[in-house]
JSON list of C-alpha atoms in Angstrom, two decimals:
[
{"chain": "A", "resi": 28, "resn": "UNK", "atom": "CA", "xyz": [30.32, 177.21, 48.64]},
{"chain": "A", "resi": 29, "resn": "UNK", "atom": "CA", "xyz": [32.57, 174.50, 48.36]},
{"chain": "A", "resi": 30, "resn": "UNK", "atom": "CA", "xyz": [36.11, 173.67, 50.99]},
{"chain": "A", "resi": 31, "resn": "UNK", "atom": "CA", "xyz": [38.66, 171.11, 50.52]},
{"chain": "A", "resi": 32, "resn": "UNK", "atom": "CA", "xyz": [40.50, 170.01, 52.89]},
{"chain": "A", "resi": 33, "resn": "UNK", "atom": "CA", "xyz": [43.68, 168.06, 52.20]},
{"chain": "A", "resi": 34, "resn": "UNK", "atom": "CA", "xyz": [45.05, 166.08, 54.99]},
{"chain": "A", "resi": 35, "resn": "UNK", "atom": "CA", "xyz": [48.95, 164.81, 53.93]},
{"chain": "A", "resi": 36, "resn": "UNK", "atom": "CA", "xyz": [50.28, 161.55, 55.15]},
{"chain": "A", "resi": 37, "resn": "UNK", "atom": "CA", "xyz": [51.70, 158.52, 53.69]},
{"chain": "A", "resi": 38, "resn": "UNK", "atom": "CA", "xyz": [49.37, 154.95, 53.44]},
{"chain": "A", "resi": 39, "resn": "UNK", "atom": "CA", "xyz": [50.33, 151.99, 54.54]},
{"chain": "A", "resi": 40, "resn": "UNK", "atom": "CA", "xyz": [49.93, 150.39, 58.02]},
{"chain": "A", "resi": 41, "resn": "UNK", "atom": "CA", "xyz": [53.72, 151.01, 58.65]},
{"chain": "A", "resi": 42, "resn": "UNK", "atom": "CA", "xyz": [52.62, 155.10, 58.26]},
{"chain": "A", "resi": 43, "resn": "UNK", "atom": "CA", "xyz": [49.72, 155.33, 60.70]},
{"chain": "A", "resi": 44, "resn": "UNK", "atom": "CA", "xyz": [50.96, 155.97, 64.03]},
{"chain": "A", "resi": 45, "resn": "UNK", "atom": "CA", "xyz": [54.07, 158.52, 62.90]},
{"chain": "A", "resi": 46, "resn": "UNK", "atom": "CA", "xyz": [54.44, 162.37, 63.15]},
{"chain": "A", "resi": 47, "resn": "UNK", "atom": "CA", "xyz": [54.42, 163.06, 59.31]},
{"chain": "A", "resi": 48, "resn": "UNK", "atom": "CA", "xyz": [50.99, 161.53, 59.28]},
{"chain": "A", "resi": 49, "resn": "UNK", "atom": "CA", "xyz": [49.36, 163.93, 61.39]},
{"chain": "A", "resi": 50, "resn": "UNK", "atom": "CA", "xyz": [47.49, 165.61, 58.45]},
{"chain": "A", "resi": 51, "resn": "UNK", "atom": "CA", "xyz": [45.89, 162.10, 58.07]},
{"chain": "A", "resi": 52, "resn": "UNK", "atom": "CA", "xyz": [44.53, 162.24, 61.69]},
{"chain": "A", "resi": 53, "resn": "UNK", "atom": "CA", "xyz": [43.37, 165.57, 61.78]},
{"chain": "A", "resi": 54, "resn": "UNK", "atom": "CA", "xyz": [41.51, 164.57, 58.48]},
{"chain": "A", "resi": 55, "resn": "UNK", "atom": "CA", "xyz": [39.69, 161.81, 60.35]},
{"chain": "A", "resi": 56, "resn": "UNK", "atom": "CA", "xyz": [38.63, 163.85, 62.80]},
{"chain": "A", "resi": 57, "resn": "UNK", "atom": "CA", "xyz": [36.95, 166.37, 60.74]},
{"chain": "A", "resi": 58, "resn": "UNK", "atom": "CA", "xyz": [35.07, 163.94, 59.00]},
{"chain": "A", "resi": 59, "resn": "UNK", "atom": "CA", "xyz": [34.07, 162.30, 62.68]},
{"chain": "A", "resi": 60, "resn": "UNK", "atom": "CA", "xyz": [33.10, 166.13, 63.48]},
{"chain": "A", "resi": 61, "resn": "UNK", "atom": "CA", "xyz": [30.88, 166.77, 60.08]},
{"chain": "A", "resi": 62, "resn": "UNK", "atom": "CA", "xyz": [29.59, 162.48, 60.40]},
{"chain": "A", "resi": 63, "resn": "UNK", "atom": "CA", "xyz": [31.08, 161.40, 57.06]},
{"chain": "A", "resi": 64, "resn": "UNK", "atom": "CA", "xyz": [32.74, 158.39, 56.12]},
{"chain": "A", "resi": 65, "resn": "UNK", "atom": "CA", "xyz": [35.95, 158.22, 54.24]},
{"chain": "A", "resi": 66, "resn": "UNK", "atom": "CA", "xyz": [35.42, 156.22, 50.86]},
{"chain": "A", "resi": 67, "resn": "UNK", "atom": "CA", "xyz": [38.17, 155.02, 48.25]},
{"chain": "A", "resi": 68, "resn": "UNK", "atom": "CA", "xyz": [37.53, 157.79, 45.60]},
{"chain": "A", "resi": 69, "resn": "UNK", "atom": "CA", "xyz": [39.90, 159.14, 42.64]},
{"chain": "A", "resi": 70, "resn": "UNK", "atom": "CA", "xyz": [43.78, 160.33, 44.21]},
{"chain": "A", "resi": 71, "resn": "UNK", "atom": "CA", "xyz": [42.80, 158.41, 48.08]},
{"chain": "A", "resi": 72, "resn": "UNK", "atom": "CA", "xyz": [40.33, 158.31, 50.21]},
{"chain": "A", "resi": 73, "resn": "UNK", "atom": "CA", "xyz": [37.46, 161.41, 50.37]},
{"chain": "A", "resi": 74, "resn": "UNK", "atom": "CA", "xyz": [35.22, 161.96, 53.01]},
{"chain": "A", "resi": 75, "resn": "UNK", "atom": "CA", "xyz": [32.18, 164.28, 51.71]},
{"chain": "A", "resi": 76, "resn": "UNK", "atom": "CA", "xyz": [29.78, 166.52, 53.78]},
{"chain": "A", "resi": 77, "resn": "UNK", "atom": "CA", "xyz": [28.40, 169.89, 55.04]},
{"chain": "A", "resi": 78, "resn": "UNK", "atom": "CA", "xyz": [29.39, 172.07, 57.98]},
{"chain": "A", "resi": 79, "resn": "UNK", "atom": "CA", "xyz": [26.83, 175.06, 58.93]},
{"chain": "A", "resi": 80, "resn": "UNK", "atom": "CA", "xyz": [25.38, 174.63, 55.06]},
{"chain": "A", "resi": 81, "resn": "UNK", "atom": "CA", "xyz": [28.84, 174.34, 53.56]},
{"chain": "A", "resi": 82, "resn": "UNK", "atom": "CA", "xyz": [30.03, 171.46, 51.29]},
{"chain": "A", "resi": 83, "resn": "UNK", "atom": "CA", "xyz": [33.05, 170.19, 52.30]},
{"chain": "A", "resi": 84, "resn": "UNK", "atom": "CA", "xyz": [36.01, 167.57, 50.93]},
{"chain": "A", "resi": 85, "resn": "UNK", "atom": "CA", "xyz": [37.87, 166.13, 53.29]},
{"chain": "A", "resi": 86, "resn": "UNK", "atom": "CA", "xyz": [40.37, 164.19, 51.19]},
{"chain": "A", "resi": 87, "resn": "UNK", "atom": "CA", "xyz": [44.06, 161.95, 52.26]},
{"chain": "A", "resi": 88, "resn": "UNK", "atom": "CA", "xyz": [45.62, 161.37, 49.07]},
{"chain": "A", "resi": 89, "resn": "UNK", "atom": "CA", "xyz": [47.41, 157.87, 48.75]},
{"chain": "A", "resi": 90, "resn": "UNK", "atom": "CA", "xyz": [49.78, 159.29, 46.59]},
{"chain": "A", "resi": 91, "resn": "UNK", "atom": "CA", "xyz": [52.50, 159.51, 49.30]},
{"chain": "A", "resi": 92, "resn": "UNK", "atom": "CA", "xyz": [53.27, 162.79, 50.78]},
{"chain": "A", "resi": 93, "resn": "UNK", "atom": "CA", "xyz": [55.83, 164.07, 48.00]},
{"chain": "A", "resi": 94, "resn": "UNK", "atom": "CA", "xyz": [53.41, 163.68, 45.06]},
{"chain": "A", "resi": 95, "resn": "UNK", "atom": "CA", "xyz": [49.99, 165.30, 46.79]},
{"chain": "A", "resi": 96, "resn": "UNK", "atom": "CA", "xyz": [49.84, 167.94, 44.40]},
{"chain": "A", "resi": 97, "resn": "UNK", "atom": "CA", "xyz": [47.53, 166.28, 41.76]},
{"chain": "A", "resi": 98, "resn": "UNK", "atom": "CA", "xyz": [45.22, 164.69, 44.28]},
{"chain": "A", "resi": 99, "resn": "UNK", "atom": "CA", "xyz": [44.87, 168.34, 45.25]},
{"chain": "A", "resi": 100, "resn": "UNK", "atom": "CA", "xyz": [44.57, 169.93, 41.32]},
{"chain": "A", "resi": 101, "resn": "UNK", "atom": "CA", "xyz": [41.97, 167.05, 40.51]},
{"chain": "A", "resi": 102, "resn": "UNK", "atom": "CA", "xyz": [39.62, 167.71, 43.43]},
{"chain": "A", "resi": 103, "resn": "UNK", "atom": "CA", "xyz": [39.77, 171.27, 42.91]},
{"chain": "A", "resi": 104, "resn": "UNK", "atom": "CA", "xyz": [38.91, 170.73, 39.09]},
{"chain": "A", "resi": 105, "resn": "UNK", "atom": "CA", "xyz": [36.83, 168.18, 39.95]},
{"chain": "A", "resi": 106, "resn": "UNK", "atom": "CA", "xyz": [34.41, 169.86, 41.79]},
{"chain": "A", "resi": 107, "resn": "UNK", "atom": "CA", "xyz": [35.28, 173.31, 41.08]},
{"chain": "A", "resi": 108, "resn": "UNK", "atom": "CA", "xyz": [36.72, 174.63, 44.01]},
{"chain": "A", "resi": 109, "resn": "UNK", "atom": "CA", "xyz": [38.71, 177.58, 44.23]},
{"chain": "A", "resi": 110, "resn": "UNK", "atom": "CA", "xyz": [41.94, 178.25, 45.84]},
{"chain": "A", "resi": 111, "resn": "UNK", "atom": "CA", "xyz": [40.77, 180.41, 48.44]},
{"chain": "A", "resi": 112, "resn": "UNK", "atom": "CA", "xyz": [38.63, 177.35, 49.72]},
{"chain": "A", "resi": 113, "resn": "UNK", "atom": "CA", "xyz": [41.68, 174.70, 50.03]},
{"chain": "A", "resi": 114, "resn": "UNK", "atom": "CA", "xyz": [42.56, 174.55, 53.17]},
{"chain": "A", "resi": 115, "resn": "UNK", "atom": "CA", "xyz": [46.00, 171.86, 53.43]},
{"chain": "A", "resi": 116, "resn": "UNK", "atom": "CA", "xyz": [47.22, 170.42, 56.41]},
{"chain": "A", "resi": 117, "resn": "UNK", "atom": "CA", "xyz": [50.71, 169.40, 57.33]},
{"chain": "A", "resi": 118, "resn": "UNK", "atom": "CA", "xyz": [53.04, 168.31, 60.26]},
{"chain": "A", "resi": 119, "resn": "UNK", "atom": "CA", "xyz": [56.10, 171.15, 60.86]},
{"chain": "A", "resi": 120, "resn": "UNK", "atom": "CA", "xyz": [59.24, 170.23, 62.56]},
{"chain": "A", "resi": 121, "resn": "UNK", "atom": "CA", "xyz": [60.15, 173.86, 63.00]},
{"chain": "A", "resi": 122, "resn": "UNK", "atom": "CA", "xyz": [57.00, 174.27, 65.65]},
{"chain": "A", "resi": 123, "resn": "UNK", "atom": "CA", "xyz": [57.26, 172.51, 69.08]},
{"chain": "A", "resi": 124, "resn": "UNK", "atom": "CA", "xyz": [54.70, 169.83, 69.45]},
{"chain": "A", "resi": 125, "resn": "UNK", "atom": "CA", "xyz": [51.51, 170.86, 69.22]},
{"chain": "A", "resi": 126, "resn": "UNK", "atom": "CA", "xyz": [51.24, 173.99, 67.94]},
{"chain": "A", "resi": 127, "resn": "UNK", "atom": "CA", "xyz": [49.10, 175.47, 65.51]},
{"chain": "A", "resi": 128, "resn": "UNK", "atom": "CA", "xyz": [49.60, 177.82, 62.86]},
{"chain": "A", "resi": 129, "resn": "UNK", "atom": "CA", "xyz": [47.41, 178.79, 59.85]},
{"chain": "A", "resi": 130, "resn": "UNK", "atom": "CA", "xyz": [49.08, 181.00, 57.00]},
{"chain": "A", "resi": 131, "resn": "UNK", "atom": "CA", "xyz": [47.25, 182.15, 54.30]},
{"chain": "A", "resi": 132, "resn": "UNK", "atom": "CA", "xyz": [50.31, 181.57, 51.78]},
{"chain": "A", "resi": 133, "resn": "UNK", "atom": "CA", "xyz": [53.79, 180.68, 52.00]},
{"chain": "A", "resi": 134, "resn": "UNK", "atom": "CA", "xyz": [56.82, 178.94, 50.92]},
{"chain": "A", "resi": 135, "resn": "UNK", "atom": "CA", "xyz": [57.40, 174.88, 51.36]},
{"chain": "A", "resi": 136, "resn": "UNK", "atom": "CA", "xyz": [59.22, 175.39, 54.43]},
{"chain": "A", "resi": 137, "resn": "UNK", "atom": "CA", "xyz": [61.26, 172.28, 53.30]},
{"chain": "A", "resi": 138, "resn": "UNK", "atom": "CA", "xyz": [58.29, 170.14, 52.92]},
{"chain": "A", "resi": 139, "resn": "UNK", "atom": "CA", "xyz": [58.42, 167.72, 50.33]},
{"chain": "A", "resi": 140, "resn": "UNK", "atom": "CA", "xyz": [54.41, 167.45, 50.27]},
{"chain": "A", "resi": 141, "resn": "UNK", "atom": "CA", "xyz": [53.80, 171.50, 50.63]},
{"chain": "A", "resi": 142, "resn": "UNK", "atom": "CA", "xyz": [56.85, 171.96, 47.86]},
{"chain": "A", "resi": 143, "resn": "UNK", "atom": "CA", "xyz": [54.86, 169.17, 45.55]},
{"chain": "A", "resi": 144, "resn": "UNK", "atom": "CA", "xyz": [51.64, 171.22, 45.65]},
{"chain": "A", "resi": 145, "resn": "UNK", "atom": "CA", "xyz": [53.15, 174.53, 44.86]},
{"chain": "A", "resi": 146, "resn": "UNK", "atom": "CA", "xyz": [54.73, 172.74, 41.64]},
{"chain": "A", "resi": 147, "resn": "UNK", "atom": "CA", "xyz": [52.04, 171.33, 40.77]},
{"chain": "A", "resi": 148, "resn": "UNK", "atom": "CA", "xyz": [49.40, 174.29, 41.42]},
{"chain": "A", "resi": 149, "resn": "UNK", "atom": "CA", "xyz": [52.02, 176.77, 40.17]},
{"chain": "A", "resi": 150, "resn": "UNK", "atom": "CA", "xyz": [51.41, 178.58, 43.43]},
{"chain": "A", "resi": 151, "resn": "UNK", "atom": "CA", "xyz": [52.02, 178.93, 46.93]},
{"chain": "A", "resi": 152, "resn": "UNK", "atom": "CA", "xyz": [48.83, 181.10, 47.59]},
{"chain": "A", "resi": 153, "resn": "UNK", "atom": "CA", "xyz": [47.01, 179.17, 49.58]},
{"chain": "A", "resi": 154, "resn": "UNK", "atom": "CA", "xyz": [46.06, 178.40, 53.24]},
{"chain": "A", "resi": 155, "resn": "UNK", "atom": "CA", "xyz": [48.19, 175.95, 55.10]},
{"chain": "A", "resi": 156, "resn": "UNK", "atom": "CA", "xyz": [47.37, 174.55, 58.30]},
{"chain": "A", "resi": 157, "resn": "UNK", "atom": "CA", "xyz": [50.50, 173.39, 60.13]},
{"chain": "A", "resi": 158, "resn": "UNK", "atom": "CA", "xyz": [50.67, 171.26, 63.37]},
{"chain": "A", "resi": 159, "resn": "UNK", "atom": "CA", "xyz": [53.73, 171.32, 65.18]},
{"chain": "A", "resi": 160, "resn": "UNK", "atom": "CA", "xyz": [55.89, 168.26, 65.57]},
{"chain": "A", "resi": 161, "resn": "UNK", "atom": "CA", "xyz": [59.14, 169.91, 67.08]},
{"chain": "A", "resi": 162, "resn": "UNK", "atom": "CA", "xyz": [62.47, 168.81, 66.19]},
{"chain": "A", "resi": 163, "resn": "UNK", "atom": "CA", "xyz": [63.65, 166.47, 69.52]},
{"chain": "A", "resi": 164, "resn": "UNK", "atom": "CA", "xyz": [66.18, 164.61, 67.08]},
{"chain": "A", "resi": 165, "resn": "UNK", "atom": "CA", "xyz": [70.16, 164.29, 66.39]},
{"chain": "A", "resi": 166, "resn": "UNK", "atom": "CA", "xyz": [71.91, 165.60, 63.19]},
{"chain": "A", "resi": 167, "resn": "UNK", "atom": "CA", "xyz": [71.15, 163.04, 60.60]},
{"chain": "A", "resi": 168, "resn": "UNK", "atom": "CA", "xyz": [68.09, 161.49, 62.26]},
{"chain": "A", "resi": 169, "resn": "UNK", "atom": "CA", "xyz": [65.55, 163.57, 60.71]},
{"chain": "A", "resi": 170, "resn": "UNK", "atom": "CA", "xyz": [63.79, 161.08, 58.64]},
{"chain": "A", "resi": 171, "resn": "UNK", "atom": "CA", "xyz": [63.65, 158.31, 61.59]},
{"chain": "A", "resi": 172, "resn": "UNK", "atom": "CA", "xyz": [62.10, 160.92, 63.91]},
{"chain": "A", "resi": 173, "resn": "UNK", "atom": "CA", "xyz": [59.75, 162.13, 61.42]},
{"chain": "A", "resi": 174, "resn": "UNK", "atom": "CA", "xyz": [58.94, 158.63, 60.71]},
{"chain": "A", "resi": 175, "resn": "UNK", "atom": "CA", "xyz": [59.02, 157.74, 64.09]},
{"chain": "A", "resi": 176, "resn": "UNK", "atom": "CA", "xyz": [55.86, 156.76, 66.06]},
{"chain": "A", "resi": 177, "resn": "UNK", "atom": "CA", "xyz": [54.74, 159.90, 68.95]},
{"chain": "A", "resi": 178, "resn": "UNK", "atom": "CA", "xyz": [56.46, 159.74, 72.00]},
{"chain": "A", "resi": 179, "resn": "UNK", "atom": "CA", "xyz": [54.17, 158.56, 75.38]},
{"chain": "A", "resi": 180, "resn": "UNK", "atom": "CA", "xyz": [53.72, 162.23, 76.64]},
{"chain": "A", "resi": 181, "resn": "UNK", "atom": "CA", "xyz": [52.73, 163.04, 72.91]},
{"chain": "A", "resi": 182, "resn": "UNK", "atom": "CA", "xyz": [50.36, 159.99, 72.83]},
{"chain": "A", "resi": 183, "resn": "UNK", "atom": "CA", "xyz": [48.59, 161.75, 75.70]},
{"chain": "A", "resi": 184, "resn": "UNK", "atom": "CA", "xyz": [48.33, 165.22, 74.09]},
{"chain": "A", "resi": 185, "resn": "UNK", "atom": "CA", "xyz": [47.26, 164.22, 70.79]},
{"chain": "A", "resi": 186, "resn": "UNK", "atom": "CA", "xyz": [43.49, 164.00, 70.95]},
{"chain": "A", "resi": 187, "resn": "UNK", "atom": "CA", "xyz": [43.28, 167.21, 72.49]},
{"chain": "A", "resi": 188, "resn": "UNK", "atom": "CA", "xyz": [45.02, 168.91, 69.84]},
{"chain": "A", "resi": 189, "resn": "UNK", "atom": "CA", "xyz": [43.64, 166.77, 67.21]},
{"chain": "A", "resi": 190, "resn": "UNK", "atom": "CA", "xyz": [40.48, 168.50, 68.10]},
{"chain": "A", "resi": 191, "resn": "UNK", "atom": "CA", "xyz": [41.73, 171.58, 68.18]},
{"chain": "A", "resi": 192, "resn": "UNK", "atom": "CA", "xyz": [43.10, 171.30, 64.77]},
{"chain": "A", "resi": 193, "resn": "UNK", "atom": "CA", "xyz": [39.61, 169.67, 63.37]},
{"chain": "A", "resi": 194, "resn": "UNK", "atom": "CA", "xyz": [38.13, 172.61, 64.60]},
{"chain": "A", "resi": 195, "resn": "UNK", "atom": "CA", "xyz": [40.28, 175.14, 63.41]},
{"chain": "A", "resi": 196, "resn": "UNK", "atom": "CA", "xyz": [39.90, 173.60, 60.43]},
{"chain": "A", "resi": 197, "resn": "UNK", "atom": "CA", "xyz": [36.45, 173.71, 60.60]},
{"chain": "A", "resi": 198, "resn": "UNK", "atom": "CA", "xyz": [36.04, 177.37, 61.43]},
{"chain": "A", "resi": 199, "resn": "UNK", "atom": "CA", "xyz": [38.45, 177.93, 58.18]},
{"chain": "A", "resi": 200, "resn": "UNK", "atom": "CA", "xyz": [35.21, 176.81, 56.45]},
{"chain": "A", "resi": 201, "resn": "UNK", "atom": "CA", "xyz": [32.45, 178.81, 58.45]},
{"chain": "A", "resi": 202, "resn": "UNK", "atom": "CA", "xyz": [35.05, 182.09, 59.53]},
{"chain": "A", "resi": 203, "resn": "UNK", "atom": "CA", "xyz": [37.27, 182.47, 57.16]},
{"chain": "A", "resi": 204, "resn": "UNK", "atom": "CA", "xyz": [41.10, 182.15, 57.32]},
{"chain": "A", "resi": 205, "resn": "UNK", "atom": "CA", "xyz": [41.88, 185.83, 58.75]},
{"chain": "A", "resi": 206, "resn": "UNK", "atom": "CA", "xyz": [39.32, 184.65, 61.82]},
{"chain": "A", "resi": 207, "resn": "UNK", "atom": "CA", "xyz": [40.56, 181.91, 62.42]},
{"chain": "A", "resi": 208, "resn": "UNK", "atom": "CA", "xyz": [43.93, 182.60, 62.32]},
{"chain": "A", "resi": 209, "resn": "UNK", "atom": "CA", "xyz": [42.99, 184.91, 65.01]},
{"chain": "A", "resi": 210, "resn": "UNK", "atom": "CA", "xyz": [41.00, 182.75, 66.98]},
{"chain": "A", "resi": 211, "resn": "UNK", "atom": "CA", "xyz": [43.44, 179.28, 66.89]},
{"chain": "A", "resi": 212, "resn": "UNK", "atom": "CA", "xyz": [47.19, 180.30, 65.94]},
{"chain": "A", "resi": 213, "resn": "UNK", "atom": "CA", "xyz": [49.36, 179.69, 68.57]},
{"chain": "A", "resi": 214, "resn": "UNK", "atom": "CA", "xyz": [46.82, 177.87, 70.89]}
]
């Protein structure tokens, strides 16, 4: 059996620290949980490796958020992998911070990235892993907020629900999305 899981962010330096990255750091830490490197590969940088006998693709495209649909159709050609295993994980304004919530299909939700996929895949059936961001910000000031760098008290927070993501996200590999969406939604 083969997973991939698609961690959406934008590159650049100017990117790393900022809420619409999160799918970026959740990415690097399930590739610090399975021990795997991230190398430059075809559509960003892929981190390859097994959890509990499972092969799994832990990729962040470097096409910038909006376009991550065919860094997602060439891995899954690529090596095969069906849409059942893609596992794709984004930041959500309309959560508050923190919280986690894994849907086995769905719309965009007004996410350029998610919306990008679905065009691309010709599909919205398949499982979506979404970490709250909330949506602390003043008419108009979307875009700065979701570019925006994590507030101190998030700072604080985030490696414990980093984890908790990289292991939800893990247990979508071993347990299954109906599992885990049991076990992690809402926590």
């Amino acid at each position: 059996m083969k997973y991939l899981i698609v961690g959406l962010g934008n590159k650049g330096d100017e990117y790393t620290e900022t809420r619409h990255n999160v799918g970026f750091k959740v990415a690097e830490k399930i590739a610090e949980k399975i021990e795997t490197p991230f190398k430059s590969s075809n559509f960003g940088l892929l981190a390859e490796g097994k959890h509990k006998g499972r092969k799994v693709f832990v990729l962040k495209p470097d096409t910038y958020m909006n376009l991550s649909g065919n860094a997602v159709r060439f891995w899954m050609q690529k090596e095969n992998i069906p849409l059942e295993n893609v596992l794709v994980i984004t930041d959500d304004l309309a959560l508050p911070f923190g919280t986690l919530r894994m849907k086995m299909k769905g719309g965009a939700g007004g996410h350029n990235g998610l919306r990008n996929i679905e065009e691309v895949l010709n599909t919205g059936n398949y499982t979506r892993l979404r970490f709250g961001i909330s949506a602390e910000f003043k008419d108009g000031q979307q875009v700065d907020y979701v570019l925006g760098k994590w507030s101190e008290e998030e700072n604080e927070k985030l490696p414990e629900r980093l984890d908790k993501f990289a292991n939800a996200s893990l247990s979508f590999v071993f347990a299954g999305v109906g599992n885990t969406m049991t076990a992690f939604n809402g926590k």
